[in-house]
mmCIF file of C-alpha atoms in Angstrom:
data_model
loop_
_atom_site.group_PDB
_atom_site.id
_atom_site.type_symbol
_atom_site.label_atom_id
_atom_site.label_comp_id
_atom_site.label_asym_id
_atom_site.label_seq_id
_atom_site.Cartn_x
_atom_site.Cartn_y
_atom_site.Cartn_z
ATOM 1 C CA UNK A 600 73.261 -114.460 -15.100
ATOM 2 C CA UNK A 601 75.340 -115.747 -12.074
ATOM 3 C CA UNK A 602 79.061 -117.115 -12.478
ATOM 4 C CA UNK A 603 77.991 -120.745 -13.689
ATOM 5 C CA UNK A 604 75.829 -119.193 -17.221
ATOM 6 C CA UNK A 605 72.514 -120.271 -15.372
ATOM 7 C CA UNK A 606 69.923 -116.942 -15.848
ATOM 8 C CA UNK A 607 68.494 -115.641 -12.705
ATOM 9 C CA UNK A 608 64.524 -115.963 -12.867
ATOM 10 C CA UNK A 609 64.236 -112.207 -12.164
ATOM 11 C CA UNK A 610 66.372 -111.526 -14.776
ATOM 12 C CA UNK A 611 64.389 -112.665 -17.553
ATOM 13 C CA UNK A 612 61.397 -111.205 -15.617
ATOM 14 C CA UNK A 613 63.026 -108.072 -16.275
ATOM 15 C CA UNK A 614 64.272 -108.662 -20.126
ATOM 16 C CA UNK A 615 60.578 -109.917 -21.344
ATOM 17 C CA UNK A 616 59.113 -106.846 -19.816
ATOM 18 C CA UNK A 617 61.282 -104.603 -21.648
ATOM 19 C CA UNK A 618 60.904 -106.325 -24.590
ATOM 20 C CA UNK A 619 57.450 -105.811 -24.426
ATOM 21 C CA UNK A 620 57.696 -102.584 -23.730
ATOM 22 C CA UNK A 621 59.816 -101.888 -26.749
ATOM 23 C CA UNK A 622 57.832 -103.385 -29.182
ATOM 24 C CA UNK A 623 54.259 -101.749 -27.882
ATOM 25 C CA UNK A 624 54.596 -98.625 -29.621
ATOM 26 C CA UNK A 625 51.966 -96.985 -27.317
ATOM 27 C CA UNK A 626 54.626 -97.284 -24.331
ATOM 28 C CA UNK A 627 58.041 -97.358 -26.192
ATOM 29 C CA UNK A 628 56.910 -94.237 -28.962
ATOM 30 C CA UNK A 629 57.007 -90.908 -27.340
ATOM 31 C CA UNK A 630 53.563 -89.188 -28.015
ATOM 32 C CA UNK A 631 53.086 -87.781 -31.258
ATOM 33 C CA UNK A 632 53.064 -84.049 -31.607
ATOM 34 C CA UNK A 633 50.229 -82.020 -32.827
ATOM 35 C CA UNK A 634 51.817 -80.162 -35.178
ATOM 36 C CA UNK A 635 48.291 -78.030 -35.910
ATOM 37 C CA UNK A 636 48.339 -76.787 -32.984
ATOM 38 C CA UNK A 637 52.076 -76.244 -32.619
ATOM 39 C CA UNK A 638 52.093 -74.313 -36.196
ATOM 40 C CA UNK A 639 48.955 -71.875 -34.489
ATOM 41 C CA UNK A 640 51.311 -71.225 -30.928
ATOM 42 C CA UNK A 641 53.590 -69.858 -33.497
ATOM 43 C CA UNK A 642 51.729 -67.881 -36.012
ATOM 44 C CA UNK A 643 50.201 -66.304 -32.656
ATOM 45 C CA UNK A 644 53.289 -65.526 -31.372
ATOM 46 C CA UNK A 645 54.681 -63.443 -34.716
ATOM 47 C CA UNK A 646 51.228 -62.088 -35.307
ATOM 48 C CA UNK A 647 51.195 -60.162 -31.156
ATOM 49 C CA UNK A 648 54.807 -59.113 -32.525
ATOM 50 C CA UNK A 649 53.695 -57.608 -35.414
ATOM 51 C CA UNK A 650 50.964 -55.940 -33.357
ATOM 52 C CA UNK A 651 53.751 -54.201 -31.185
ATOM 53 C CA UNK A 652 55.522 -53.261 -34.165
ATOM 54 C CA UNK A 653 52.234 -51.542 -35.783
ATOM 55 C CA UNK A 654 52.168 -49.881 -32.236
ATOM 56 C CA UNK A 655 55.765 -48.702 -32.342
ATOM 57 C CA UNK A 656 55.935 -47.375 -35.688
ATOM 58 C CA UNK A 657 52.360 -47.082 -36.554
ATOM 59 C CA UNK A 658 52.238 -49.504 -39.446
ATOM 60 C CA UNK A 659 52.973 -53.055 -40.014
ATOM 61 C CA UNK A 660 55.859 -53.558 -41.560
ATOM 62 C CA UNK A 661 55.737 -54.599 -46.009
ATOM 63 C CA UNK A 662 52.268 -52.890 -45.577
ATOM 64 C CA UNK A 663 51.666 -53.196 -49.385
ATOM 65 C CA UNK A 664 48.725 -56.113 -49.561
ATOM 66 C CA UNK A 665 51.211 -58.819 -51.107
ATOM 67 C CA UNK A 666 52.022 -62.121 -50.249
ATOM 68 C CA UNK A 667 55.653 -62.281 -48.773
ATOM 69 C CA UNK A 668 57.649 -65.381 -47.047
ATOM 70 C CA UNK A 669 57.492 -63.974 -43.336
ATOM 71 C CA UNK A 670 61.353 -64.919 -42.985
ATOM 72 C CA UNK A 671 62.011 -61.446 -45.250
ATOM 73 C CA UNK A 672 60.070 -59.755 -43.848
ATOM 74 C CA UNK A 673 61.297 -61.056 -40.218
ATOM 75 C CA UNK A 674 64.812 -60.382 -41.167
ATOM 76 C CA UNK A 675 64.535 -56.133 -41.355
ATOM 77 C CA UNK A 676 64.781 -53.921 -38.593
ATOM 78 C CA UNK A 677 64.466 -56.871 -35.713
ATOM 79 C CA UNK A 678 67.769 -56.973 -34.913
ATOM 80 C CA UNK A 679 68.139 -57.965 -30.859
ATOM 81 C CA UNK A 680 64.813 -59.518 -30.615
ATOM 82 C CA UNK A 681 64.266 -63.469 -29.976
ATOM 83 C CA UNK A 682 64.238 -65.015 -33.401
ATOM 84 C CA UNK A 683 60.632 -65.828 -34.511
ATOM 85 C CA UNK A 684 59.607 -68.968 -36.138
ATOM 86 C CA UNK A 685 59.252 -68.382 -40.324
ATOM 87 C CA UNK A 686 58.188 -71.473 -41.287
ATOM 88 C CA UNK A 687 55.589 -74.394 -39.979
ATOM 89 C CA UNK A 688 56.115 -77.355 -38.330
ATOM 90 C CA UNK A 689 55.940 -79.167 -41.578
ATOM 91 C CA UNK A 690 58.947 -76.925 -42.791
ATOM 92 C CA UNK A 691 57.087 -74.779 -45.164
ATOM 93 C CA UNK A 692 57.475 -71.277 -45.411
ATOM 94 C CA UNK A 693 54.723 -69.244 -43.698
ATOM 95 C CA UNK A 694 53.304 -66.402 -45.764
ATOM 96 C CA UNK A 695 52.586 -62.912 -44.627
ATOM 97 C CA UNK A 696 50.643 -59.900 -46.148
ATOM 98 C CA UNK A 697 49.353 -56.719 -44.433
ATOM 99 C CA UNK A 698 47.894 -53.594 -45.304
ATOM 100 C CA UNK A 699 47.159 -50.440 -43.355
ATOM 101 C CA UNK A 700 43.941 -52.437 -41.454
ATOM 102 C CA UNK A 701 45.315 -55.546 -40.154
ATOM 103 C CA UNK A 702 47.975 -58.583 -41.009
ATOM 104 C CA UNK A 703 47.564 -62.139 -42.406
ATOM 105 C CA UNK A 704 49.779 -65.312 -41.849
ATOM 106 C CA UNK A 705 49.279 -68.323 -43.747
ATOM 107 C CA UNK A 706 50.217 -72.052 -43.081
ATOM 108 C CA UNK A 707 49.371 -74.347 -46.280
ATOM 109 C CA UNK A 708 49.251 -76.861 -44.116
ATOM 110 C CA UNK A 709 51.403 -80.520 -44.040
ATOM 111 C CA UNK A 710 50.935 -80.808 -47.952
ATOM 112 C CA UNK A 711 52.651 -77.469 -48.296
ATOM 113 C CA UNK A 712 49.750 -76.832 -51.458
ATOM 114 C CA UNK A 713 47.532 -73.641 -51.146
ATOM 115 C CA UNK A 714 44.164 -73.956 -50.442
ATOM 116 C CA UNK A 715 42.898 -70.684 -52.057
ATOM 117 C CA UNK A 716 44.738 -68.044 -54.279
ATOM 118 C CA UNK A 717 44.956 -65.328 -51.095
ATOM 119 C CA UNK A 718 46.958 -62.752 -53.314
ATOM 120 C CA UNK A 719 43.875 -62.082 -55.347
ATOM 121 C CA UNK A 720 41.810 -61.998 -52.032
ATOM 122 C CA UNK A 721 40.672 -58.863 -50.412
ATOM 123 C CA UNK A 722 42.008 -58.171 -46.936
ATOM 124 C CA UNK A 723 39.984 -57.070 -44.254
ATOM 125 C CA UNK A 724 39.292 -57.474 -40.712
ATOM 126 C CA UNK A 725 38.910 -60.787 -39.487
ATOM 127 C CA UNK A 726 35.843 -60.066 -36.435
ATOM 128 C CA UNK A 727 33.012 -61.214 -39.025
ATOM 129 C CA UNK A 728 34.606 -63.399 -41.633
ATOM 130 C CA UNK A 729 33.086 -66.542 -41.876
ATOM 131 C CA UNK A 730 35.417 -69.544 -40.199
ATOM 132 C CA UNK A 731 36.669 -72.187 -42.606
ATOM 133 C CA UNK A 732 37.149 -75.792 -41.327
ATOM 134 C CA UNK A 733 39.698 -77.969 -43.039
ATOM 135 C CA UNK A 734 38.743 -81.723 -42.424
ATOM 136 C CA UNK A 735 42.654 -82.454 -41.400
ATOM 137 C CA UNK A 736 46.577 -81.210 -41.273
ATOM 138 C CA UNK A 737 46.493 -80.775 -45.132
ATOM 139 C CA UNK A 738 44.343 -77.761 -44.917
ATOM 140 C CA UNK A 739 45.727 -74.589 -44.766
ATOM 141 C CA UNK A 740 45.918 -72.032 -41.380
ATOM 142 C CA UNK A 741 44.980 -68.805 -41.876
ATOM 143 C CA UNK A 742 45.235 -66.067 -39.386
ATOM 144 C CA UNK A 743 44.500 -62.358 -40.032
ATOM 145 C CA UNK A 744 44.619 -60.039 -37.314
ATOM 146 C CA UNK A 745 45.538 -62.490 -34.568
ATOM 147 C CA UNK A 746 42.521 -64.564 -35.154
ATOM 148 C CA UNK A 747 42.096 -68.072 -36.768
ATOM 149 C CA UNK A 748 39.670 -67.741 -39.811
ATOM 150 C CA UNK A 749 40.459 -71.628 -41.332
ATOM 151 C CA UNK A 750 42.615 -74.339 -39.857
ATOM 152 C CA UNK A 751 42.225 -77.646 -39.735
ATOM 153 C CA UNK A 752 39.474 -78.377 -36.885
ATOM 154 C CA UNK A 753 39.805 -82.001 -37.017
ATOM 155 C CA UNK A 754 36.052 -83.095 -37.012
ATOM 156 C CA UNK A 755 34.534 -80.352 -35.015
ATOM 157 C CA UNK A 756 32.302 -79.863 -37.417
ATOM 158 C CA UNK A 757 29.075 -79.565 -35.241
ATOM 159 C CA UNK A 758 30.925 -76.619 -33.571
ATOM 160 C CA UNK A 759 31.897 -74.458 -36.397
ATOM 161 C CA UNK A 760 28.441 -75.157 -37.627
ATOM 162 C CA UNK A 761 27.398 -73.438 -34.684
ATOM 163 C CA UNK A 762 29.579 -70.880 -34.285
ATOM 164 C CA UNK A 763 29.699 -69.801 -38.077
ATOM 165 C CA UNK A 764 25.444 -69.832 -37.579
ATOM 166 C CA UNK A 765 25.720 -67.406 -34.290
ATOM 167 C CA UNK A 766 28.308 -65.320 -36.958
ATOM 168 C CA UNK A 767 25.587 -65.230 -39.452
ATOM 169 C CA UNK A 768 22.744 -63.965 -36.580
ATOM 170 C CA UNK A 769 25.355 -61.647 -36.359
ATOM 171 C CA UNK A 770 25.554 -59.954 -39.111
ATOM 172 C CA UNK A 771 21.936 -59.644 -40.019
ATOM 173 C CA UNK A 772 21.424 -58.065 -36.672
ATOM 174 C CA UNK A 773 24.051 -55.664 -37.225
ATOM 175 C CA UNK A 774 22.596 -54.307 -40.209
ATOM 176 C CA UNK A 775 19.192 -54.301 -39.039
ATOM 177 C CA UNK A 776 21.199 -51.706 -36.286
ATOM 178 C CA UNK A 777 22.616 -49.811 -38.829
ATOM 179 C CA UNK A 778 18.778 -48.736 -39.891
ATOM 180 C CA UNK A 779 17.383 -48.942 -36.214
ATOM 181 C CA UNK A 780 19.928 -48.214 -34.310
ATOM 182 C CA UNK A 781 19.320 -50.695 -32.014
ATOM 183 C CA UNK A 782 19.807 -54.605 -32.080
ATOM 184 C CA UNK A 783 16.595 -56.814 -32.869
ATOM 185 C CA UNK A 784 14.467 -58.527 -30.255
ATOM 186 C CA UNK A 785 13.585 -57.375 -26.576
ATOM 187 C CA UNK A 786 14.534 -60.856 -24.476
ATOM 188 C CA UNK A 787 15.388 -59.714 -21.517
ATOM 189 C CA UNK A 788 16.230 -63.473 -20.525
ATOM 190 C CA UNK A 789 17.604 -66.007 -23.402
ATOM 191 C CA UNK A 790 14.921 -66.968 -25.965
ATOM 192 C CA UNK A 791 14.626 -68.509 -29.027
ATOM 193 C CA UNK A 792 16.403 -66.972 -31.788
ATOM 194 C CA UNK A 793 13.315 -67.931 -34.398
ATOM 195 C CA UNK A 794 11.835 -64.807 -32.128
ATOM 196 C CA UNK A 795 13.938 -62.319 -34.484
ATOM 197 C CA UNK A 796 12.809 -63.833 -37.870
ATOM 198 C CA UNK A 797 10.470 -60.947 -38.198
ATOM 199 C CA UNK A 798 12.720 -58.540 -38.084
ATOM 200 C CA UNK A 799 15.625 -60.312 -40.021
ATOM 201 C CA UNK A 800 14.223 -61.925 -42.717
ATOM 202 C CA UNK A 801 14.235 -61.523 -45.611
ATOM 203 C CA UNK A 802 15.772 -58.198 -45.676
ATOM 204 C CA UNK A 803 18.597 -58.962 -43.633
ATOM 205 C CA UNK A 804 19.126 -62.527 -44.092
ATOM 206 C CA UNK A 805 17.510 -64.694 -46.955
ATOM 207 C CA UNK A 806 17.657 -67.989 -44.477
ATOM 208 C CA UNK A 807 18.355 -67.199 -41.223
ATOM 209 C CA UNK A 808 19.928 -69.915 -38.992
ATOM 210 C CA UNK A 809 18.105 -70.955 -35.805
ATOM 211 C CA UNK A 810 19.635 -74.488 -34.539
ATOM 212 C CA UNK A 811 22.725 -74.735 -33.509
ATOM 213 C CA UNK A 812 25.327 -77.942 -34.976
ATOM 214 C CA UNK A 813 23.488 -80.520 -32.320
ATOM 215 C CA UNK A 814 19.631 -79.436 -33.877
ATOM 216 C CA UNK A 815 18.994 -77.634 -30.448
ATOM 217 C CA UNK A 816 17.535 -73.832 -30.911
ATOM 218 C CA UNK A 817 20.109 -71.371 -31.182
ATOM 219 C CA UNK A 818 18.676 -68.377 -27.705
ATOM 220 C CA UNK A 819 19.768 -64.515 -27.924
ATOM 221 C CA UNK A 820 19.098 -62.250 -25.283
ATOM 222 C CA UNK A 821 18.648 -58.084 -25.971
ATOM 223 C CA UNK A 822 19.095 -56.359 -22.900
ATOM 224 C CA UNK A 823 20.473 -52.416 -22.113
ATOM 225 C CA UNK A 824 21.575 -52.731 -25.818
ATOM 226 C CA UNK A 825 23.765 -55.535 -25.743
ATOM 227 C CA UNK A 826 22.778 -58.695 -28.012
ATOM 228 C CA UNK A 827 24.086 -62.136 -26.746
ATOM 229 C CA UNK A 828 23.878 -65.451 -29.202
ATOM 230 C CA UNK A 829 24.098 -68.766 -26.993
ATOM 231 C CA UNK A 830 24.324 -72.474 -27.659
ATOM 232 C CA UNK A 831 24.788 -75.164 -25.081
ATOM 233 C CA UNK A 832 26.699 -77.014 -26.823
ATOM 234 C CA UNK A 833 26.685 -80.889 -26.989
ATOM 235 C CA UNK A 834 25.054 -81.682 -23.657
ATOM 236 C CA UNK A 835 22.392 -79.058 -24.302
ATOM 237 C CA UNK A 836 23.365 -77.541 -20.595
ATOM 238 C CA UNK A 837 25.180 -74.253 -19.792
ATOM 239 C CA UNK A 838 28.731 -74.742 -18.815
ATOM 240 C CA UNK A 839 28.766 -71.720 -16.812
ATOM 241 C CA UNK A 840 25.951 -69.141 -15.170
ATOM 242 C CA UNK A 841 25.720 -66.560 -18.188
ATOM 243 C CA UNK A 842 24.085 -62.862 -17.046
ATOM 244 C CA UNK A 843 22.380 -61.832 -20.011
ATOM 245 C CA UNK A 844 21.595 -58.046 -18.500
ATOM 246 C CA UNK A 845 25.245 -57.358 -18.652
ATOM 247 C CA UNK A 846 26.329 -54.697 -20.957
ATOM 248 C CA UNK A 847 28.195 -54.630 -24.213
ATOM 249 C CA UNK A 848 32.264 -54.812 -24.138
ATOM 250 C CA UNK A 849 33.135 -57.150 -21.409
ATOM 251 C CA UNK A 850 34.935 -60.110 -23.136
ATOM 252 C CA UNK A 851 35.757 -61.677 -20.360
ATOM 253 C CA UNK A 852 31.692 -62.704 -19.774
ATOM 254 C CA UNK A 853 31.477 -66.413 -18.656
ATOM 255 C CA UNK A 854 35.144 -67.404 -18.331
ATOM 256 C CA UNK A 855 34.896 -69.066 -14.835
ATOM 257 C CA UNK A 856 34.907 -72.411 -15.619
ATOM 258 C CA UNK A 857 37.598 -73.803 -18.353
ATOM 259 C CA UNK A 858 36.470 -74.479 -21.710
ATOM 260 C CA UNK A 859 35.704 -78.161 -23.167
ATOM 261 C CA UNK A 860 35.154 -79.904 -26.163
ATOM 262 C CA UNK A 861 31.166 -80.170 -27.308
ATOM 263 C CA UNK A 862 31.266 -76.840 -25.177
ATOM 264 C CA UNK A 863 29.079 -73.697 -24.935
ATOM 265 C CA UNK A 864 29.603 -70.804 -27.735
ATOM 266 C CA UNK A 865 28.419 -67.500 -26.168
ATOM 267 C CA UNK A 866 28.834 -64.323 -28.079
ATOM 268 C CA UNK A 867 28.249 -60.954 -26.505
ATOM 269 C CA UNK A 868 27.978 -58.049 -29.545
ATOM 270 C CA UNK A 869 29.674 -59.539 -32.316
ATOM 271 C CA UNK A 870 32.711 -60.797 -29.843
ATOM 272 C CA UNK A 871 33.068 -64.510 -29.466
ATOM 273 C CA UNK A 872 33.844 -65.072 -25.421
ATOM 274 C CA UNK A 873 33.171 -68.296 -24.923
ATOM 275 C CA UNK A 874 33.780 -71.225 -27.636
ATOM 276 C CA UNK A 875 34.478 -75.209 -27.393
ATOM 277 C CA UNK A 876 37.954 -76.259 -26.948
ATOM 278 C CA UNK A 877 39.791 -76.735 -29.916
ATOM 279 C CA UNK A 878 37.792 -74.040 -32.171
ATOM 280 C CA UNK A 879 39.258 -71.370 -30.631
ATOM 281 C CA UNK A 880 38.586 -68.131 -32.687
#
C-alpha cells in the first residue's frame, strides 16, 4: 500500500497466495508423523541397550518373566547414560519383561488397550514366532529380542502372508533335520517349493504353504546344506541376483540393492535377509 491507501497490484498478488497457502492444509500443515514407526526407532534403541547390559553383567536386568513399566526398570543402575525413551509416542507406558533367554518390549499401541494378556504368555526366542499384523496404530508393538513379532503393518498384508508362509516352510524343514540331519529337497537352483511336499507332509506340516501373498509359487533352493525360501514379491521379478550355492550364516546375502515395498523376501536357514520395506523383521 503506497502513501495515498491505493494497494500495489503485487501486493495483493502476494497476500492471495499466502492465503491460499494457509488454508491448503497439504502446504500450510507440516507432515504428519508416523508415530508407528517412531515408537519401533525407540523400542530398538532400549532393546540394543539392554543387549549391552546382558553383555556387561550377564543378565538382563528384572530377569524374573513379569511385566514391568520399562521407566523402573530404566531408572536402576543407568546412572550417566543418555536417558532412554519409557513410554510411546502416544504417551503410554512401554512394558518390559525378560527372562534368562531374551527380553520383550511392548507398545499397546495409540489406544493404549492390550491386545493379548502377555503376562500369562510364555517367553521365548523370537527367530520362529509367527509375525502378527495389526490392521492400524491401535494394535499393539511387540518386540522380543530386538525383533518385531506384531506391529501395526498398515495393509501389508500380502507380505506378512508371505513371509509368515516362508516361516512356516521353515519350521517343517527344521524338524524334518532334526530326524535327517539334513534339510529337505536337493535344488541346486531355486525350484518350486510343492517339490518338498513329500517329505513335509503330513508329518511335518498338516498343510504346507506353497504360494506366496501375490498366488505366485513360493522356490527354495538346498545346496552345501544351506536351505533358502524365496518370493519375488509383487512384480514376480528378483530385486537383486540371489546365489543360491552360498553357504549357511551369511546374513548379509542379497543386500546390494535397497529394499522396497511389494519387495523380495529371501530367507537363508531360518534367517530372514531380505524382506519388503516396511515389514521389517
Amino acid at each position: 500500500m503506497n502513501q495515498r491507501g491505493i494497494v500495489h497490484p503485487l501486493f495483493l498478488l502476494v497476500t492471495s497466495f499466502l492465503s491460499c497457502a494457509i488454508a491448503d492444509e497439504g502446504i500450510a500443515s507440516p507432515p504428519k508423523k508416523d508415530l508407528v514407526a517412531l515408537t519401533m526407532r525407540e523400542m530398538r534403541i532400549v532393546s540394543s541397550f539392554l543387549e549391552g547390559q546382558r553383555r556387561e553383567l550377564g543378565t538382563y536386568p528384572a530377569a524374573d518373566g513379569m511385566l514391568h513399566p520399562l521407566r523402573e526398570v530404566l531408572t536402576f543402575g543407568v546412572a550417566g547414560r543418555a536417558p532412554l525413551s519409557t513410554k510411546d509416542f502416544w504417551g503410554h507406558p512401554v512394558w518390559y519383561r525378560a527372562n534368562s533367554e531374551t527380553h520383550q518390549l511392548i507398545s499397546y499401541g495409540s489406544d493404549g488397550v492390550p491386545d493379548e494378556d502377555y503376562a500369562q504368555q510364555r517367553l521365548y526366542p523370537s527367530r520362529y514366532l509367527h509375525i502378527v499384523e495389526s490392521p492400524g496404530p491401535t494394535g499393539d508393538l511387540v518386540l522380543i529380542g530386538g525383533r518385531f513379532v506384531r506391529r501395526p503393518f498398515l495393509g501389508r498384508s500380502r507380505e506378512m502372508e508371505t513371509i509368515n508362509s516362508i516361516n512356516a516352510i521353515y519350521r517343517a524343514a527344521a524338524s524334518y533335520a532334526v530326524d535327517y540331519n539334513r534339510y529337505p529337497g536337493t535344488a541346486s537352483a531355486f525350484s518350486p517349493v510343492t517339490d518338498l511336499l513329500p517329505d513335509l507332509v503330513p508329518i511335518y506340516s498338516q498343510e504346507l504353504p506353497t504360494l506366496d501373498g501375490w498366488g505366485r509359487p513360493l522356490l527354495y533352493s538346498n545346496s552345501r546344506g544351506a536351505l533358502f525360501l524365496v518370493s519375488y514379491g509383487e512384480d514376480g521379478q528378483p530385486d537383486h541376483d540371489y546365489y543360491p550355492d552360498l553357504a549357511c550364516g551369511l546374513e548379509y546375502f542379497g543386500v546390494g540393492a535397497p529394499f522396497k515395498e511389494g519387495g523380495d523376501v529371501v530367507q537363508t536357514c531360518g534367517v530372514l535377509v531380505r524382506w519388503p520395506l516396511g515389514t521389517e523383521p
